[in-house]
């Protein structure tokens, strides 16, 4: 693709996301290391390695890349994946790998580890900055109480991180419902596919497709309006079911779906 076209597309994505043009500075409590980029919600840290040692690069299966951006979180996987998906759209970078460790600081779900490859470390750093900047948005429809959590995500145009992590069709609308305990997630999956004309992409349960987490995760595609409708139906039902186990499920951010 022509470089000018690439830059035009990246600028359009940045404008849509409201991403600041200037480089995001680390928080005031920055640790004084060139590898450190910043932190964000979900015990998420952003780091870069300018040039991975060749021996380690082979073990990490980095392929042609030596400059690597790293996003890692202890709480949440979907928000980090969606945030990095936006970062890749807006930068000249590529997803190397996405892993979902069994974590959530003792909760029912996953943590996350995402490697972003770039020819130049400045591109890798910028991708990490953008991911950290937009991450709070994707925690907007994550709800929790003492009994468990609900997570809902939506995009009108999936990109390469969602393809790598969840099998999303690039360029198409894509949605996700997720809940722990897994029993609630099972019902939400059924509600979502009945609510609108969507096509199932993936279904994950504790013993299949997850890191043995107490969740059921459904991903689906279709017309943008249908995908959003399916997610919205699941949100309403999920809050009622999880609320029956404890307090009303709350989100710490602003819902976006």
XYZ file of C-alpha atoms in Angstrom:
257
model
C 0.000 0.000 0.000
C 1.222 3.502 -0.833
C 2.839 5.180 2.187
C 0.741 8.336 1.796
C -2.431 6.227 1.830
C -1.245 4.386 4.942
C -0.601 7.694 6.702
C -4.008 9.005 5.631
C -5.770 5.935 7.045
C -3.822 6.143 10.310
C -4.667 9.836 10.677
C -8.358 9.125 10.060
C -8.386 6.444 12.758
C -6.572 8.735 15.194
C -9.097 11.505 14.556
C -12.016 9.102 15.071
C -10.581 7.968 18.394
C -9.704 11.482 19.528
C -6.078 10.459 19.958
C -3.759 13.344 20.720
C -1.064 13.945 18.157
C 1.619 14.657 20.700
C 3.374 11.784 22.395
C 1.733 10.714 25.645
C 4.056 11.214 28.582
C 4.439 8.604 31.312
C 2.689 9.270 34.597
C 4.378 11.537 37.113
C 5.620 8.470 38.997
C 7.514 7.235 35.904
C 10.286 4.842 36.839
C 13.029 6.426 34.748
C 13.573 3.560 32.292
C 13.588 3.888 28.510
C 11.552 0.683 28.285
C 8.705 2.151 30.356
C 5.818 3.824 28.503
C 3.067 4.103 31.101
C 0.261 2.418 32.991
C -3.524 2.312 32.752
C -6.656 0.778 34.253
C -6.745 -2.975 34.899
C -3.215 -3.065 36.338
C -2.063 -2.615 32.757
C 1.513 -1.652 31.947
C 2.945 -0.552 28.608
C 6.589 -1.258 27.763
C 8.893 -1.319 24.740
C 12.108 -3.092 23.817
C 14.056 -1.186 21.175
C 16.080 -4.199 20.016
C 15.380 -7.643 21.417
C 18.471 -9.832 21.758
C 18.635 -12.141 18.695
C 18.712 -15.302 20.813
C 15.666 -14.195 22.792
C 13.887 -12.965 19.653
C 14.055 -16.472 18.224
C 12.662 -17.979 21.423
C 9.864 -15.369 21.468
C 9.024 -16.124 17.802
C 9.191 -12.460 16.804
C 9.869 -13.187 13.143
C 11.382 -10.202 11.336
C 10.767 -7.767 14.196
C 13.277 -6.671 16.826
C 11.448 -3.593 18.146
C 8.543 -4.730 20.297
C 5.745 -2.977 22.152
C 4.284 -4.844 25.113
C 0.877 -4.491 26.741
C 0.266 -6.585 29.837
C -2.600 -6.493 32.319
C -3.720 -8.470 35.336
C -7.397 -7.540 35.036
C -9.129 -7.908 31.695
C -8.244 -9.265 28.299
C -11.004 -7.982 26.041
C -10.405 -4.302 26.837
C -6.683 -4.624 26.154
C -7.297 -6.524 22.901
C -9.787 -3.933 21.665
C -7.468 -1.065 22.679
C -4.488 -2.601 20.865
C -6.716 -3.224 17.849
C -7.292 0.545 17.675
C -3.577 1.194 18.168
C -2.638 -1.040 15.250
C -5.155 0.749 13.015
C -3.498 4.075 13.849
C 0.173 3.060 13.574
C 2.604 1.261 11.293
C 2.754 -1.845 13.473
C 1.744 -5.512 13.451
C 0.439 -7.911 16.082
C 2.941 -10.629 16.922
C 1.024 -12.543 19.573
C -1.840 -12.353 22.072
C -1.904 -14.539 25.180
C -4.587 -14.750 27.854
C -3.093 -15.895 31.166
C -5.349 -17.187 33.930
C -5.184 -14.253 36.310
C -7.580 -11.359 37.091
C -5.953 -11.107 40.529
C -7.943 -14.081 41.766
C -11.154 -13.307 39.853
C -13.023 -15.442 37.326
C -11.325 -14.256 34.155
C -8.095 -13.635 32.280
C -5.197 -11.255 32.283
C -3.450 -10.326 29.051
C -0.066 -10.239 27.322
C 0.196 -8.677 23.855
C 3.314 -8.194 21.710
C 3.304 -5.522 18.991
C 6.010 -5.618 16.321
C 7.468 -2.623 14.467
C 10.370 -1.829 12.182
C 11.141 1.244 14.299
C 10.893 1.473 18.082
C 9.130 4.839 17.803
C 6.224 3.105 16.061
C 6.079 0.423 18.733
C 6.112 3.058 21.468
C 3.380 5.072 19.780
C 1.165 1.991 19.488
C 1.595 1.292 23.203
C 0.823 4.931 24.031
C -2.387 4.824 22.006
C -3.482 1.528 23.552
C -3.008 2.918 27.063
C -4.812 6.115 26.122
C -7.936 4.419 24.729
C -8.025 1.514 27.210
C -10.436 3.193 29.687
C -13.070 3.336 26.924
C -13.053 -0.432 26.596
C -13.480 -0.896 30.346
C -16.692 1.128 30.019
C -18.861 -1.955 29.537
C -17.085 -4.158 32.065
C -19.330 -4.595 35.097
C -18.580 -6.413 38.329
C -19.606 -7.182 41.877
C -18.255 -9.562 44.522
C -19.814 -12.534 42.734
C -18.313 -12.080 39.277
C -18.023 -9.908 36.206
C -19.598 -9.082 32.858
C -17.716 -7.866 29.793
C -19.130 -6.582 26.537
C -17.236 -5.215 23.532
C -18.147 -3.893 20.099
C -16.410 -2.422 17.082
C -17.804 -1.406 13.714
C -14.544 -2.384 12.008
C -12.321 -5.108 13.386
C -8.607 -5.030 12.672
C -5.599 -7.314 13.064
C -5.411 -7.663 16.844
C -8.993 -8.895 16.996
C -8.266 -11.210 14.079
C -5.172 -12.595 15.803
C -6.748 -13.016 19.223
C -10.356 -13.886 18.465
C -10.632 -14.750 14.775
C -12.529 -11.585 13.861
C -13.122 -10.926 10.150
C -11.007 -7.853 9.363
C -13.016 -4.798 8.366
C -16.346 -6.124 9.650
C -18.414 -5.356 12.742
C -17.494 -7.596 15.661
C -18.915 -8.100 19.137
C -18.270 -10.058 22.299
C -20.181 -11.134 25.377
C -18.392 -12.603 28.368
C -19.432 -13.438 31.903
C -18.125 -15.184 34.987
C -19.573 -17.306 36.496
C -19.681 -19.255 33.244
C -23.336 -20.204 33.778
C -24.343 -16.582 33.198
C -22.104 -16.374 30.146
C -23.877 -19.385 28.632
C -27.279 -17.712 28.868
C -25.891 -14.405 27.560
C -24.544 -16.172 24.478
C -28.000 -17.553 23.732
C -29.666 -14.176 24.312
C -27.198 -12.397 22.020
C -27.696 -14.703 19.018
C -31.482 -14.637 19.420
C -31.590 -10.833 19.701
C -30.269 -10.042 16.219
C -29.146 -11.559 12.932
C -25.502 -12.278 13.770
C -23.051 -15.036 12.861
C -21.136 -16.813 15.625
C -17.347 -16.602 15.253
C -16.266 -18.300 18.469
C -17.586 -19.868 21.671
C -15.245 -20.456 24.626
C -16.003 -22.248 27.898
C -13.911 -23.116 30.977
C -12.472 -26.270 29.376
C -12.334 -25.068 25.759
C -10.873 -21.833 24.434
C -10.064 -20.206 27.763
C -7.223 -20.645 30.249
C -9.643 -22.713 32.346
C -11.276 -19.525 33.565
C -14.805 -19.568 34.981
C -16.231 -17.793 31.930
C -18.174 -18.341 28.754
C -17.171 -16.022 25.905
C -19.122 -15.562 22.680
C -17.804 -13.618 19.670
C -19.867 -12.807 16.612
C -20.046 -10.733 13.467
C -22.705 -9.338 11.156
C -24.217 -6.031 10.176
C -23.006 -3.232 12.452
C -26.485 -2.499 13.809
C -27.213 -6.167 14.433
C -23.954 -6.746 16.293
C -24.589 -3.739 18.533
C -28.178 -4.867 19.146
C -27.021 -8.337 20.187
C -24.481 -6.896 22.619
C -26.996 -4.462 24.108
C -29.520 -7.249 24.736
C -26.857 -9.241 26.555
C -25.851 -6.256 28.693
C -29.376 -5.777 30.011
C -29.818 -9.464 30.827
C -26.340 -9.883 32.290
C -26.772 -7.107 34.816
C -29.968 -8.736 36.100
C -28.442 -12.211 36.453
C -25.174 -11.145 38.080
C -27.117 -8.758 40.312
C -29.103 -11.718 41.643
C -25.850 -13.019 43.193
C -24.943 -9.803 44.995
C -24.918 -6.049 44.635
C -25.822 -4.287 41.393
C -22.923 -4.759 38.943
C -21.027 -1.516 38.429
C -18.536 -0.142 35.916
C -15.753 2.231 36.888
C -15.737 3.930 33.480
C -18.285 5.399 31.047
C -20.234 2.811 29.009
C -19.681 3.201 25.255
C -21.976 0.604 23.655
